Amino acid sequence: MKPILSTFVLLALVLLSSSLLHTTMAADSSFCDSKCAVRCSKAGRQDRCLKYCGICCRDCNCVPSGTYGNKDECPCYRDKKNSKGGPKCP
């Protein structure tokens, strides 16, 4: 019984630490800053792009790759809407 219980506890700790590490990394401003810098590198209005990308990154913990499109990589980022119903995230 003890080996099964200790295996279960160890597995639970690994899963918990993994999810906390991912959340911490995504919430880290340098994570969002670097991802949004790439995402907004070709934007006409970089200040606005960086602002909204940062908001979306902090909320969704991800930023799609590239400078345009690829929003299917991050459904939360893709589905965020502004007050007028348009896409919020660049």
C-alpha atoms as a printed R data frame, in Angstrom:
   type eleno elety resid chain resno       x      y       z
1  ATOM     1    CA   MET     A     1   0.000  0.000   0.000
2  ATOM     2    CA   LYS     A     2   2.798  2.461   0.841
3  ATOM     3    CA   PRO     A     3   4.502  2.221  -2.594
4  ATOM     4    CA   ILE     A     4   1.213  2.984  -4.349
5  ATOM     5    CA   LEU     A     5   0.494  5.942  -2.074
6  ATOM     6    CA   SER     A     6   4.000  7.358  -2.421
7  ATOM     7    CA   THR     A     7   3.851  6.944  -6.217
8  ATOM     8    CA   PHE     A     8   0.525  8.786  -6.303
9  ATOM     9    CA   VAL     A     9   1.855 11.630  -4.127
10 ATOM    10    CA   LEU     A    10   4.994 11.926  -6.257
11 ATOM    11    CA   LEU     A    11   2.958 12.034  -9.466
12 ATOM    12    CA   ALA     A    12   0.651 14.679  -8.004
13 ATOM    13    CA   LEU     A    13   3.628 16.839  -7.004
14 ATOM    14    CA   VAL     A    14   5.175 16.562 -10.461
15 ATOM    15    CA   LEU     A    15   1.931 17.581 -12.158
16 ATOM    16    CA   LEU     A    16   1.363 20.454  -9.749
17 ATOM    17    CA   SER     A    17   4.892 21.807 -10.086
18 ATOM    18    CA   SER     A    18   4.706 21.542 -13.870
19 ATOM    19    CA   SER     A    19   1.497 23.570 -14.087
20 ATOM    20    CA   LEU     A    20   2.776 26.177 -11.615
21 ATOM    21    CA   LEU     A    21   6.019 26.554 -13.559
22 ATOM    22    CA   HIS     A    22   4.155 27.122 -16.824
23 ATOM    23    CA   THR     A    23   1.823 29.687 -15.236
24 ATOM    24    CA   THR     A    24   4.740 31.482 -13.585
25 ATOM    25    CA   MET     A    25   6.683 31.620 -16.831
26 ATOM    26    CA   ALA     A    26   3.715 32.963 -18.760
27 ATOM    27    CA   ALA     A    27   2.865 35.523 -16.087
28 ATOM    28    CA   ASP     A    28   6.476 36.725 -16.098
29 ATOM    29    CA   SER     A    29   6.543 40.080 -17.866
30 ATOM    30    CA   SER     A    30   9.742 39.230 -19.742
31 ATOM    31    CA   PHE     A    31   7.964 36.210 -21.290
32 ATOM    32    CA   CYS     A    32   5.129 38.405 -22.576
33 ATOM    33    CA   ASP     A    33   7.450 41.266 -23.518
34 ATOM    34    CA   SER     A    34   9.648 39.074 -25.689
35 ATOM    35    CA   LYS     A    35   6.757 37.231 -27.359
36 ATOM    36    CA   CYS     A    36   4.863 40.477 -28.014
37 ATOM    37    CA   ALA     A    37   7.976 42.195 -29.377
38 ATOM    38    CA   VAL     A    38   8.142 39.517 -32.077
39 ATOM    39    CA   ARG     A    39   4.369 39.557 -32.651
40 ATOM    40    CA   CYS     A    40   4.261 43.359 -33.030
41 ATOM    41    CA   SER     A    41   7.568 43.841 -34.891
42 ATOM    42    CA   LYS     A    42   5.837 44.709 -38.174
43 ATOM    43    CA   ALA     A    43   2.778 46.503 -36.758
44 ATOM    44    CA   GLY     A    44   1.985 50.001 -37.967
45 ATOM    45    CA   ARG     A    45   1.131 51.120 -34.448
46 ATOM    46    CA   GLN     A    46   3.590 49.236 -32.272
47 ATOM    47    CA   ASP     A    47   2.627 50.956 -29.021
48 ATOM    48    CA   ARG     A    48  -1.006 49.873 -29.381
49 ATOM    49    CA   CYS     A    49  -0.036 46.387 -30.558
50 ATOM    50    CA   LEU     A    50   2.330 45.885 -27.620
51 ATOM    51    CA   LYS     A    51  -0.299 47.110 -25.141
52 ATOM    52    CA   TYR     A    52  -3.039 44.739 -26.287
53 ATOM    53    CA   CYS     A    53  -0.683 41.848 -26.925
54 ATOM    54    CA   GLY     A    54   0.599 42.208 -23.354
55 ATOM    55    CA   ILE     A    55  -2.935 42.212 -21.945
56 ATOM    56    CA   CYS     A    56  -3.837 39.119 -23.959
57 ATOM    57    CA   CYS     A    57  -0.591 37.349 -23.064
58 ATOM    58    CA   ARG     A    58  -1.124 37.861 -19.343
59 ATOM    59    CA   ASP     A    59  -4.732 36.657 -19.589
60 ATOM    60    CA   CYS     A    60  -4.101 33.693 -21.902
61 ATOM    61    CA   ASN     A    61  -0.532 32.703 -20.999
62 ATOM    62    CA   CYS     A    62   0.402 32.433 -24.664
63 ATOM    63    CA   VAL     A    63   1.069 34.439 -27.824
64 ATOM    64    CA   PRO     A    64   0.776 32.956 -31.328
65 ATOM    65    CA   SER     A    65   4.026 32.634 -33.277
66 ATOM    66    CA   GLY     A    66   4.894 34.993 -36.106
67 ATOM    67    CA   THR     A    67   3.848 38.556 -36.777
68 ATOM    68    CA   TYR     A    68   0.369 37.819 -38.126
69 ATOM    69    CA   GLY     A    69  -2.152 34.970 -38.076
70 ATOM    70    CA   ASN     A    70  -1.460 31.618 -36.395
71 ATOM    71    CA   LYS     A    71  -4.107 32.446 -33.779
72 ATOM    72    CA   ASP     A    72  -5.280 28.823 -33.744
73 ATOM    73    CA   GLU     A    73  -2.156 28.093 -31.679
74 ATOM    74    CA   CYS     A    74  -3.776 29.958 -28.788
75 ATOM    75    CA   PRO     A    75  -7.610 29.743 -28.696
76 ATOM    76    CA   CYS     A    76  -7.926 32.115 -25.711
77 ATOM    77    CA   TYR     A    77  -5.883 34.753 -27.568
78 ATOM    78    CA   ARG     A    78  -7.936 34.181 -30.727
79 ATOM    79    CA   ASP     A    79 -11.343 34.385 -29.011
80 ATOM    80    CA   LYS     A    80 -10.847 37.570 -26.939
81 ATOM    81    CA   LYS     A    81 -13.131 40.351 -28.219
82 ATOM    82    CA   ASN     A    82 -13.084 44.108 -27.730
83 ATOM    83    CA   SER     A    83 -16.164 46.105 -26.695
84 ATOM    84    CA   LYS     A    84 -17.286 46.360 -30.332
85 ATOM    85    CA   GLY     A    85 -17.079 42.590 -30.889
86 ATOM    86    CA   GLY     A    86 -13.895 42.682 -32.953
87 ATOM    87    CA   PRO     A    87 -10.701 40.817 -32.123
88 ATOM    88    CA   LYS     A    88  -8.917 42.290 -29.112
89 ATOM    89    CA   CYS     A    89  -5.564 40.589 -29.540
90 ATOM    90    CA   PRO     A    90  -3.231 41.530 -32.399
